[in-house]
C-alpha cells in the first residue's frame, strides 16, 4: 500500500516538472501542422493535452491556437485564447492579434474586429496588413464605409489605393444607354 502511494507520488511529481524546451516546441509544431491543415479541433486537443500535463502554454502555442480557431470559424474560442495569452504574458503578439482580428472579421463580427484592431494599434503592433487584408473588406461588407475611410486615413495619413480598390462600388453601375445596346446587337 505504502509502496503504491510512493510510486503514485513520484508519477505526480514527474507530471508537474516542466517539459524541456524541445518538447514544448514539438507541441507547438504539431499545433501549427493542425492549423495549416484546417484541423482546429486537433490543435485545441493538443493544447488541452499540454495543459493536462500541467504545462503552461507558450505565447507561440496560444497564437497558433488562435490562428487555428480563426481558420475554423471559431471566433469566440479565438478571442478567449487571445485574452488568455494577454493575461499570461502581458504583451500580445502581432500574430495572435492578427488571427483574432481575422477570426472576428470572418465571422462578420465587425465591432469586435474593429476593437481588436484598435487595441493592436495601441500596443504599437503593425496593424497595416490586417487592416488591408481583413478589416477593410469586413467593414465594407457591413456597409461601414465611413469607418473604412477613417481607418485608412488614420493608418496612412491619406487614403490608400489598395484599400479603396477592395471596397464594393457605392451603387450599381448605371444601365447602358439604348444607343450602346443597339450597337451591341
Short mmCIF file of N, CA, C and O in Angstrom, two decimals, residues 11-141:
data_model
loop_
_atom_site.label_atom_id
_atom_site.label_comp_id
_atom_site.label_asym_id
_atom_site.label_seq_id
_atom_site.Cartn_x
_atom_site.Cartn_y
_atom_site.Cartn_z
N UNK A 11 5.07 9.61 -9.71
CA UNK A 11 4.43 9.82 -11.01
C UNK A 11 3.84 11.23 -11.09
O UNK A 11 3.99 11.91 -12.10
N UNK A 12 3.18 11.67 -10.04
CA UNK A 12 2.60 13.02 -10.00
C UNK A 12 3.69 14.08 -10.06
O UNK A 12 3.53 15.11 -10.73
N UNK A 13 4.80 13.85 -9.39
CA UNK A 13 5.90 14.81 -9.41
C UNK A 13 6.49 14.92 -10.81
O UNK A 13 6.84 16.00 -11.27
N UNK A 14 6.61 13.78 -11.52
CA UNK A 14 7.12 13.80 -12.89
C UNK A 14 6.21 14.64 -13.78
O UNK A 14 6.68 15.39 -14.64
N UNK A 15 4.91 14.51 -13.59
CA UNK A 15 3.96 15.25 -14.42
C UNK A 15 4.03 16.74 -14.14
O UNK A 15 3.71 17.54 -14.99
N UNK A 16 4.44 17.14 -12.96
CA UNK A 16 4.48 18.55 -12.62
C UNK A 16 5.78 19.23 -13.03
O UNK A 16 5.88 20.44 -13.02
N UNK A 17 6.79 18.44 -13.40
CA UNK A 17 8.05 19.03 -13.84
C UNK A 17 7.84 19.69 -15.20
O UNK A 17 7.12 19.17 -16.05
N UNK A 18 8.46 20.83 -15.43
CA UNK A 18 8.29 21.48 -16.73
C UNK A 18 8.91 20.62 -17.84
O UNK A 18 9.93 19.96 -17.62
N UNK A 19 8.27 20.67 -18.99
CA UNK A 19 8.80 19.94 -20.13
C UNK A 19 10.05 20.64 -20.64
O UNK A 19 10.15 21.87 -20.58
N UNK A 20 10.98 19.88 -21.17
CA UNK A 20 12.12 20.52 -21.81
C UNK A 20 11.63 21.38 -22.98
O UNK A 20 10.59 21.12 -23.57
N UNK A 21 12.39 22.42 -23.30
CA UNK A 21 12.02 23.35 -24.37
C UNK A 21 11.72 22.62 -25.67
O UNK A 21 10.80 22.98 -26.39
N UNK A 22 12.48 21.59 -25.98
CA UNK A 22 12.28 20.84 -27.23
C UNK A 22 10.89 20.20 -27.27
O UNK A 22 10.24 20.17 -28.31
N UNK A 23 10.42 19.70 -26.13
CA UNK A 23 9.10 19.08 -26.10
C UNK A 23 8.00 20.12 -26.27
O UNK A 23 7.01 19.87 -26.94
N UNK A 24 8.18 21.30 -25.66
CA UNK A 24 7.20 22.38 -25.86
C UNK A 24 7.18 22.80 -27.32
O UNK A 24 6.12 23.08 -27.87
N UNK A 25 8.34 22.83 -27.95
CA UNK A 25 8.43 23.16 -29.37
C UNK A 25 7.70 22.11 -30.21
O UNK A 25 7.02 22.44 -31.18
N UNK A 26 7.80 20.86 -29.81
CA UNK A 26 7.10 19.78 -30.52
C UNK A 26 5.58 19.96 -30.45
O UNK A 26 4.89 19.75 -31.45
N UNK A 27 5.09 20.37 -29.30
CA UNK A 27 3.65 20.63 -29.17
C UNK A 27 3.23 21.77 -30.09
O UNK A 27 2.23 21.67 -30.80
N UNK A 28 4.00 22.84 -30.09
CA UNK A 28 3.67 23.99 -30.95
C UNK A 28 3.75 23.61 -32.43
O UNK A 28 2.92 24.04 -33.23
N UNK A 29 4.73 22.80 -32.78
CA UNK A 29 4.88 22.36 -34.16
C UNK A 29 3.69 21.50 -34.58
O UNK A 29 3.15 21.68 -35.69
N UNK A 30 3.27 20.62 -33.72
CA UNK A 30 2.11 19.77 -34.03
C UNK A 30 0.85 20.63 -34.16
O UNK A 30 0.02 20.40 -35.06
N UNK A 31 0.72 21.62 -33.30
CA UNK A 31 -0.44 22.52 -33.39
C UNK A 31 -0.42 23.32 -34.69
O UNK A 31 -1.45 23.52 -35.33
N UNK A 32 0.77 23.75 -35.09
CA UNK A 32 0.91 24.50 -36.35
C UNK A 32 0.50 23.63 -37.53
O UNK A 32 -0.19 24.11 -38.45
N UNK A 33 0.90 22.38 -37.52
CA UNK A 33 0.50 21.47 -38.60
C UNK A 33 -1.02 21.32 -38.64
O UNK A 33 -1.62 21.32 -39.72
N UNK A 34 -1.64 21.23 -37.48
CA UNK A 34 -3.10 21.13 -37.43
C UNK A 34 -3.76 22.41 -37.95
O UNK A 34 -4.73 22.36 -38.70
N UNK A 35 -3.21 23.55 -37.56
CA UNK A 35 -3.75 24.84 -38.02
C UNK A 35 -3.66 24.94 -39.53
O UNK A 35 -4.62 25.30 -40.21
N UNK A 36 -2.52 24.59 -40.09
CA UNK A 36 -2.33 24.67 -41.54
C UNK A 36 -3.20 23.67 -42.28
O UNK A 36 -3.55 23.89 -43.43
N UNK A 37 -3.52 22.58 -41.62
CA UNK A 37 -4.39 21.57 -42.22
C UNK A 37 -5.86 21.79 -41.92
O UNK A 37 -6.68 20.92 -42.15
N UNK A 38 -6.19 22.95 -41.39
CA UNK A 38 -7.58 23.30 -41.03
C UNK A 38 -8.20 22.31 -40.06
O UNK A 38 -9.37 21.97 -40.15
N UNK A 39 -7.39 21.83 -39.14
CA UNK A 39 -7.83 20.88 -38.12
C UNK A 39 -7.85 21.55 -36.75
O UNK A 39 -7.14 21.16 -35.83
N UNK A 40 -8.68 22.59 -36.62
CA UNK A 40 -8.69 23.35 -35.37
C UNK A 40 -9.04 22.49 -34.16
O UNK A 40 -8.46 22.70 -33.09
N UNK A 41 -9.96 21.49 -34.27
CA UNK A 41 -10.24 20.68 -33.06
C UNK A 41 -9.00 19.93 -32.57
O UNK A 41 -8.78 19.81 -31.37
N UNK A 42 -8.19 19.46 -33.51
CA UNK A 42 -6.98 18.74 -33.11
C UNK A 42 -5.96 19.69 -32.47
O UNK A 42 -5.28 19.32 -31.52
N UNK A 43 -5.86 20.89 -33.02
CA UNK A 43 -4.94 21.87 -32.42
C UNK A 43 -5.35 22.16 -30.98
O UNK A 43 -4.50 22.22 -30.09
N UNK A 44 -6.64 22.31 -30.75
CA UNK A 44 -7.12 22.57 -29.38
C UNK A 44 -6.94 21.34 -28.49
O UNK A 44 -6.69 21.48 -27.29
N UNK A 45 -7.05 20.15 -29.07
CA UNK A 45 -6.81 18.92 -28.29
C UNK A 45 -5.36 18.85 -27.83
O UNK A 45 -5.07 18.46 -26.70
N UNK A 46 -4.44 19.21 -28.72
CA UNK A 46 -3.02 19.20 -28.36
C UNK A 46 -2.76 20.22 -27.25
O UNK A 46 -2.04 19.94 -26.29
N UNK A 47 -3.38 21.38 -27.37
CA UNK A 47 -3.25 22.40 -26.31
C UNK A 47 -3.80 21.87 -24.99
O UNK A 47 -3.22 22.07 -23.93
N UNK A 48 -4.90 21.14 -25.06
CA UNK A 48 -5.51 20.56 -23.87
C UNK A 48 -4.58 19.51 -23.23
O UNK A 48 -4.44 19.47 -22.00
N UNK A 49 -3.95 18.70 -24.06
CA UNK A 49 -3.01 17.70 -23.55
C UNK A 49 -1.86 18.40 -22.83
O UNK A 49 -1.46 18.00 -21.73
N UNK A 50 -1.37 19.47 -23.43
CA UNK A 50 -0.29 20.23 -22.83
C UNK A 50 -0.70 20.74 -21.44
O UNK A 50 0.04 20.61 -20.47
N UNK A 51 -1.90 21.28 -21.38
CA UNK A 51 -2.40 21.79 -20.09
C UNK A 51 -2.61 20.67 -19.08
O UNK A 51 -2.32 20.83 -17.89
N UNK A 52 -3.15 19.54 -19.54
CA UNK A 52 -3.39 18.40 -18.64
C UNK A 52 -2.10 17.83 -18.07
O UNK A 52 -2.11 17.19 -17.03
N UNK A 53 -1.00 18.10 -18.76
CA UNK A 53 0.30 17.66 -18.27
C UNK A 53 0.85 18.66 -17.26
O UNK A 53 1.97 18.51 -16.77
N UNK A 54 0.06 19.69 -16.97
CA UNK A 54 0.49 20.68 -16.00
C UNK A 54 1.40 21.75 -16.59
O UNK A 54 2.08 22.45 -15.85
N UNK A 55 1.42 21.84 -17.91
CA UNK A 55 2.30 22.79 -18.57
C UNK A 55 1.58 24.09 -18.91
O UNK A 55 0.39 24.08 -19.23
N UNK A 56 2.29 25.16 -18.84
CA UNK A 56 1.77 26.47 -19.23
C UNK A 56 2.01 26.63 -20.73
O UNK A 56 3.14 26.49 -21.19
N UNK A 57 0.95 26.90 -21.50
CA UNK A 57 1.16 27.06 -22.94
C UNK A 57 2.08 28.25 -23.22
O UNK A 57 2.04 29.25 -22.50
N UNK A 58 2.90 28.12 -24.23
CA UNK A 58 3.77 29.23 -24.61
C UNK A 58 2.96 30.27 -25.37
O UNK A 58 1.84 30.00 -25.82
N UNK A 59 3.54 31.44 -25.50
CA UNK A 59 2.87 32.51 -26.25
C UNK A 59 2.68 32.07 -27.71
O UNK A 59 1.65 32.34 -28.31
N UNK A 60 3.65 31.35 -28.23
CA UNK A 60 3.55 30.87 -29.62
C UNK A 60 2.43 29.84 -29.74
O UNK A 60 1.64 29.90 -30.68
N UNK A 61 2.35 28.90 -28.80
CA UNK A 61 1.31 27.87 -28.90
C UNK A 61 -0.08 28.49 -28.80
O UNK A 61 -1.02 28.05 -29.48
N UNK A 62 -0.22 29.52 -27.98
CA UNK A 62 -1.52 30.19 -27.90
C UNK A 62 -1.84 30.95 -29.19
O UNK A 62 -2.98 30.93 -29.65
N UNK A 63 -0.84 31.59 -29.78
CA UNK A 63 -1.06 32.29 -31.06
C UNK A 63 -1.45 31.30 -32.15
O UNK A 63 -2.33 31.59 -32.98
N UNK A 64 -0.83 30.14 -32.15
CA UNK A 64 -1.17 29.11 -33.14
C UNK A 64 -2.60 28.61 -32.90
O UNK A 64 -3.36 28.40 -33.85
N UNK A 65 -2.98 28.45 -31.65
CA UNK A 65 -4.34 28.02 -31.34
C UNK A 65 -5.36 29.07 -31.79
O UNK A 65 -6.43 28.72 -32.31
N UNK A 66 -5.03 30.34 -31.60
CA UNK A 66 -5.92 31.42 -32.07
C UNK A 66 -6.06 31.33 -33.59
O UNK A 66 -7.16 31.42 -34.13
N UNK A 67 -4.94 31.13 -34.29
CA UNK A 67 -4.98 31.02 -35.76
C UNK A 67 -5.79 29.81 -36.19
O UNK A 67 -6.56 29.89 -37.16
N UNK A 68 -5.65 28.71 -35.49
CA UNK A 68 -6.42 27.50 -35.83
C UNK A 68 -7.92 27.75 -35.66
O UNK A 68 -8.72 27.36 -36.50
N UNK A 69 -8.28 28.42 -34.57
CA UNK A 69 -9.69 28.75 -34.35
C UNK A 69 -10.20 29.71 -35.42
O UNK A 69 -11.34 29.59 -35.87
N UNK A 70 -9.37 30.62 -35.83
CA UNK A 70 -9.74 31.55 -36.89
C UNK A 70 -10.04 30.80 -38.17
O UNK A 70 -11.05 31.05 -38.83
N UNK A 71 -9.17 29.87 -38.51
CA UNK A 71 -9.37 29.06 -39.72
C UNK A 71 -10.64 28.24 -39.64
O UNK A 71 -11.29 27.99 -40.64
N UNK A 72 -11.00 27.83 -38.43
CA UNK A 72 -12.18 27.01 -38.24
C UNK A 72 -13.44 27.80 -37.92
O UNK A 72 -14.44 27.24 -37.49
N UNK A 73 -13.39 29.11 -38.11
CA UNK A 73 -14.54 29.99 -37.85
C UNK A 73 -15.02 29.91 -36.40
O UNK A 73 -16.20 30.04 -36.12
N UNK A 74 -14.11 29.70 -35.49
CA UNK A 74 -14.42 29.62 -34.07
C UNK A 74 -13.98 30.92 -33.40
O UNK A 74 -13.06 30.96 -32.59
N UNK A 75 -14.66 32.02 -33.72
CA UNK A 75 -14.20 33.34 -33.29
C UNK A 75 -14.24 33.52 -31.79
O UNK A 75 -13.37 34.16 -31.22
N UNK A 76 -15.22 32.94 -31.12
CA UNK A 76 -15.27 33.10 -29.66
C UNK A 76 -14.11 32.38 -28.98
O UNK A 76 -13.50 32.92 -28.05
N UNK A 77 -13.80 31.19 -29.44
CA UNK A 77 -12.65 30.47 -28.90
C UNK A 77 -11.36 31.22 -29.19
O UNK A 77 -10.47 31.29 -28.35
N UNK A 78 -11.27 31.79 -30.40
CA UNK A 78 -10.08 32.58 -30.76
C UNK A 78 -9.91 33.75 -29.81
O UNK A 78 -8.81 34.02 -29.33
N UNK A 79 -11.01 34.44 -29.51
CA UNK A 79 -10.94 35.58 -28.60
C UNK A 79 -10.55 35.14 -27.19
O UNK A 79 -9.75 35.81 -26.52
N UNK A 80 -11.12 34.03 -26.73
CA UNK A 80 -10.78 33.52 -25.39
C UNK A 80 -9.29 33.20 -25.28
O UNK A 80 -8.64 33.57 -24.30
N UNK A 81 -8.76 32.53 -26.30
CA UNK A 81 -7.34 32.18 -26.28
C UNK A 81 -6.45 33.42 -26.39
O UNK A 81 -5.40 33.51 -25.76
N UNK A 82 -6.89 34.37 -27.19
CA UNK A 82 -6.15 35.63 -27.33
C UNK A 82 -6.09 36.35 -25.98
O UNK A 82 -5.03 36.82 -25.56
N UNK A 83 -7.22 36.40 -25.27
CA UNK A 83 -7.26 37.04 -23.95
C UNK A 83 -6.39 36.28 -22.95
O UNK A 83 -5.75 36.88 -22.10
N UNK A 84 -6.39 34.97 -23.05
CA UNK A 84 -5.55 34.15 -22.16
C UNK A 84 -4.07 34.48 -22.39
O UNK A 84 -3.30 34.62 -21.44
N UNK A 85 -3.68 34.62 -23.66
CA UNK A 85 -2.29 34.95 -23.97
C UNK A 85 -1.90 36.30 -23.36
O UNK A 85 -0.81 36.45 -22.79
N UNK A 86 -2.80 37.27 -23.46
CA UNK A 86 -2.52 38.58 -22.89
C UNK A 86 -2.43 38.48 -21.36
O UNK A 86 -1.54 39.07 -20.74
N UNK A 87 -3.34 37.71 -20.76
CA UNK A 87 -3.32 37.56 -19.30
C UNK A 87 -2.05 36.87 -18.82
O UNK A 87 -1.48 37.25 -17.80
N UNK A 88 -1.58 35.87 -19.56
CA UNK A 88 -0.39 35.13 -19.15
C UNK A 88 0.90 35.87 -19.42
O UNK A 88 1.85 35.80 -18.64
N UNK A 89 0.97 36.57 -20.55
CA UNK A 89 2.25 37.13 -20.99
C UNK A 89 2.29 38.65 -21.06
O UNK A 89 3.33 39.21 -21.37
N UNK A 90 1.17 39.29 -20.80
CA UNK A 90 1.14 40.75 -20.81
C UNK A 90 1.16 41.34 -22.20
O UNK A 90 0.17 41.87 -22.66
N UNK A 91 2.24 41.20 -22.91
CA UNK A 91 2.37 41.78 -24.24
C UNK A 91 1.93 40.78 -25.29
O UNK A 91 2.52 39.71 -25.44
N UNK A 92 0.87 41.08 -26.03
CA UNK A 92 0.39 40.16 -27.05
C UNK A 92 1.31 40.18 -28.28
O UNK A 92 2.09 41.11 -28.46
N UNK A 93 1.18 39.16 -29.09
CA UNK A 93 1.98 39.10 -30.31
C UNK A 93 1.18 39.64 -31.49
O UNK A 93 -0.05 39.62 -31.49
N UNK A 94 1.90 40.09 -32.49
CA UNK A 94 1.26 40.56 -33.72
C UNK A 94 0.48 39.43 -34.38
O UNK A 94 -0.64 39.62 -34.84
N UNK A 95 1.06 38.22 -34.38
CA UNK A 95 0.39 37.07 -35.00
C UNK A 95 -0.91 36.73 -34.26
O UNK A 95 -1.93 36.44 -34.90
N UNK A 96 -0.87 36.76 -32.94
CA UNK A 96 -2.07 36.47 -32.16
C UNK A 96 -3.17 37.49 -32.41
O UNK A 96 -4.34 37.14 -32.59
N UNK A 97 -2.79 38.77 -32.44
CA UNK A 97 -3.76 39.82 -32.72
C UNK A 97 -4.34 39.67 -34.12
O UNK A 97 -5.54 39.77 -34.32
N UNK A 98 -3.47 39.46 -35.09
CA UNK A 98 -3.93 39.34 -36.48
C UNK A 98 -4.93 38.20 -36.63
O UNK A 98 -5.95 38.34 -37.29
N UNK A 99 -4.62 37.08 -36.00
CA UNK A 99 -5.53 35.93 -36.07
C UNK A 99 -6.85 36.21 -35.38
O UNK A 99 -7.91 35.80 -35.86
N UNK A 100 -6.81 36.92 -34.26
CA UNK A 100 -8.05 37.26 -33.55
C UNK A 100 -8.89 38.22 -34.37
O UNK A 100 -10.12 38.07 -34.47
N UNK A 101 -8.25 39.22 -35.00
CA UNK A 101 -8.99 40.15 -35.87
C UNK A 101 -9.59 39.38 -37.04
O UNK A 101 -10.76 39.56 -37.39
N UNK A 102 -8.80 38.50 -37.63
CA UNK A 102 -9.29 37.70 -38.76
C UNK A 102 -10.46 36.82 -38.36
O UNK A 102 -11.45 36.71 -39.10
N UNK A 103 -10.38 36.20 -37.20
CA UNK A 103 -11.47 35.32 -36.75
C UNK A 103 -12.77 36.10 -36.59
O UNK A 103 -13.83 35.64 -37.02
N UNK A 104 -12.68 37.27 -35.98
CA UNK A 104 -13.90 38.06 -35.76
C UNK A 104 -14.41 38.65 -37.07
O UNK A 104 -15.62 38.67 -37.31
N UNK A 105 -13.51 39.09 -37.92
CA UNK A 105 -13.93 39.66 -39.21
C UNK A 105 -14.58 38.60 -40.09
O UNK A 105 -15.62 38.85 -40.71
N UNK A 106 -13.99 37.40 -40.12
CA UNK A 106 -14.56 36.31 -40.93
C UNK A 106 -15.94 35.90 -40.44
O UNK A 106 -16.77 35.42 -41.21
N UNK A 107 -16.19 36.09 -39.15
CA UNK A 107 -17.49 35.77 -38.58
C UNK A 107 -18.45 36.96 -38.66
O UNK A 107 -19.53 36.93 -38.09
N UNK A 108 -18.01 38.00 -39.38
CA UNK A 108 -18.81 39.21 -39.57
C UNK A 108 -19.10 39.92 -38.26
O UNK A 108 -20.12 40.59 -38.11
N UNK A 109 -18.21 39.80 -37.33
CA UNK A 109 -18.29 40.49 -36.04
C UNK A 109 -17.43 41.75 -36.15
O UNK A 109 -16.38 41.88 -35.52
N UNK A 110 -17.87 42.68 -36.99
CA UNK A 110 -17.05 43.84 -37.33
C UNK A 110 -16.71 44.70 -36.12
O UNK A 110 -15.61 45.25 -36.05
N UNK A 111 -17.62 44.83 -35.17
CA UNK A 111 -17.34 45.66 -33.99
C UNK A 111 -16.20 45.05 -33.17
O UNK A 111 -15.31 45.78 -32.70
N UNK A 112 -16.21 43.74 -32.99
CA UNK A 112 -15.14 43.07 -32.25
C UNK A 112 -13.82 43.17 -33.03
O UNK A 112 -12.76 43.41 -32.43
N UNK A 113 -13.89 43.00 -34.34
CA UNK A 113 -12.68 43.11 -35.17
C UNK A 113 -12.09 44.51 -35.09
O UNK A 113 -10.88 44.69 -34.97
N UNK A 114 -12.96 45.51 -35.13
CA UNK A 114 -12.52 46.90 -35.04
C UNK A 114 -11.89 47.19 -33.68
O UNK A 114 -10.84 47.85 -33.59
N UNK A 115 -12.49 46.68 -32.61
CA UNK A 115 -11.94 46.88 -31.26
C UNK A 115 -10.56 46.22 -31.13
O UNK A 115 -9.64 46.82 -30.56
N UNK A 116 -10.42 45.02 -31.68
CA UNK A 116 -9.12 44.34 -31.62
C UNK A 116 -8.07 45.10 -32.43
O UNK A 116 -6.92 45.21 -32.01
N UNK A 117 -8.48 45.60 -33.58
CA UNK A 117 -7.55 46.38 -34.40
C UNK A 117 -7.08 47.61 -33.64
O UNK A 117 -5.89 47.95 -33.64
N UNK A 118 -7.99 48.29 -32.97
CA UNK A 118 -7.63 49.47 -32.18
C UNK A 118 -6.67 49.10 -31.06
O UNK A 118 -5.70 49.82 -30.78
N UNK A 119 -6.94 47.98 -30.41
CA UNK A 119 -6.07 47.51 -29.33
C UNK A 119 -4.68 47.16 -29.87
O UNK A 119 -3.66 47.46 -29.25
N UNK A 120 -4.68 46.58 -31.05
CA UNK A 120 -3.42 46.22 -31.70
C UNK A 120 -2.58 47.46 -31.95
O UNK A 120 -1.38 47.48 -31.67
N UNK A 121 -3.22 48.51 -32.43
CA UNK A 121 -2.51 49.78 -32.68
C UNK A 121 -2.05 50.40 -31.36
O UNK A 121 -0.97 50.98 -31.30
N UNK A 122 -2.85 50.27 -30.32
CA UNK A 122 -2.47 50.82 -29.01
C UNK A 122 -1.22 50.15 -28.46
O UNK A 122 -0.46 50.76 -27.72
N UNK A 123 -0.99 48.90 -28.85
CA UNK A 123 0.21 48.17 -28.43
C UNK A 123 1.38 48.40 -29.38
O UNK A 123 2.41 47.71 -29.29
N UNK A 124 1.21 49.33 -30.32
CA UNK A 124 2.24 49.65 -31.31
C UNK A 124 2.66 48.46 -32.16
O UNK A 124 3.83 48.31 -32.51
N UNK A 125 1.69 47.59 -32.44
CA UNK A 125 1.95 46.46 -33.33
C UNK A 125 1.58 46.85 -34.75
O UNK A 125 0.68 47.66 -34.96
N UNK A 126 2.24 46.27 -35.72
CA UNK A 126 1.97 46.59 -37.11
C UNK A 126 0.59 46.06 -37.50
O UNK A 126 0.40 44.87 -37.68
N UNK A 127 -0.36 46.96 -37.62
CA UNK A 127 -1.73 46.54 -37.93
C UNK A 127 -2.09 46.78 -39.39
O UNK A 127 -3.19 46.47 -39.81
N UNK A 128 -1.18 47.32 -40.18
CA UNK A 128 -1.47 47.64 -41.57
C UNK A 128 -1.86 46.40 -42.40
O UNK A 128 -2.86 46.43 -43.11
N UNK A 129 -1.11 45.28 -42.31
CA UNK A 129 -1.51 44.12 -43.12
C UNK A 129 -2.91 43.59 -42.78
O UNK A 129 -3.68 43.27 -43.66
N UNK A 130 -3.23 43.52 -41.48
CA UNK A 130 -4.54 43.01 -41.09
C UNK A 130 -5.64 43.99 -41.48
O UNK A 130 -6.76 43.61 -41.82
N UNK A 131 -5.31 45.28 -41.50
CA UNK A 131 -6.27 46.29 -41.93
C UNK A 131 -6.62 46.06 -43.40
O UNK A 131 -7.80 45.97 -43.76
N UNK A 132 -5.61 45.97 -44.23
CA UNK A 132 -5.85 45.82 -45.67
C UNK A 132 -6.48 44.48 -46.01
O UNK A 132 -7.40 44.40 -46.83
N UNK A 133 -5.98 43.41 -45.42
CA UNK A 133 -6.39 42.07 -45.81
C UNK A 133 -7.73 41.65 -45.23
O UNK A 133 -8.48 40.93 -45.86
N UNK A 134 -8.04 42.10 -44.03
CA UNK A 134 -9.19 41.56 -43.31
C UNK A 134 -10.22 42.61 -42.92
O UNK A 134 -11.41 42.47 -43.20
N UNK A 135 -9.78 43.65 -42.26
CA UNK A 135 -10.73 44.58 -41.66
C UNK A 135 -11.46 45.44 -42.69
O UNK A 135 -12.67 45.62 -42.57
N UNK A 136 -10.75 45.96 -43.68
CA UNK A 136 -11.42 46.79 -44.69
C UNK A 136 -12.52 46.02 -45.41
O UNK A 136 -13.65 46.50 -45.48
N UNK A 137 -12.25 44.80 -45.90
CA UNK A 137 -13.34 44.06 -46.55
C UNK A 137 -14.51 43.75 -45.62
O UNK A 137 -15.66 43.78 -46.02
N UNK A 138 -14.22 43.46 -44.35
CA UNK A 138 -15.27 43.15 -43.37
C UNK A 138 -16.16 44.37 -43.16
O UNK A 138 -17.39 44.26 -43.20
N UNK A 139 -15.54 45.53 -42.95
CA UNK A 139 -16.32 46.74 -42.73
C UNK A 139 -17.08 47.14 -43.98
O UNK A 139 -18.23 47.59 -43.89
N UNK A 140 -16.47 46.99 -45.13
CA UNK A 140 -17.14 47.34 -46.38
C UNK A 140 -18.36 46.44 -46.59
O UNK A 140 -19.43 46.91 -46.97
N UNK A 141 -18.21 45.15 -46.31
CA UNK A 141 -19.34 44.22 -46.47
C UNK A 141 -20.47 44.55 -45.50
O UNK A 141 -21.64 44.33 -45.81
#
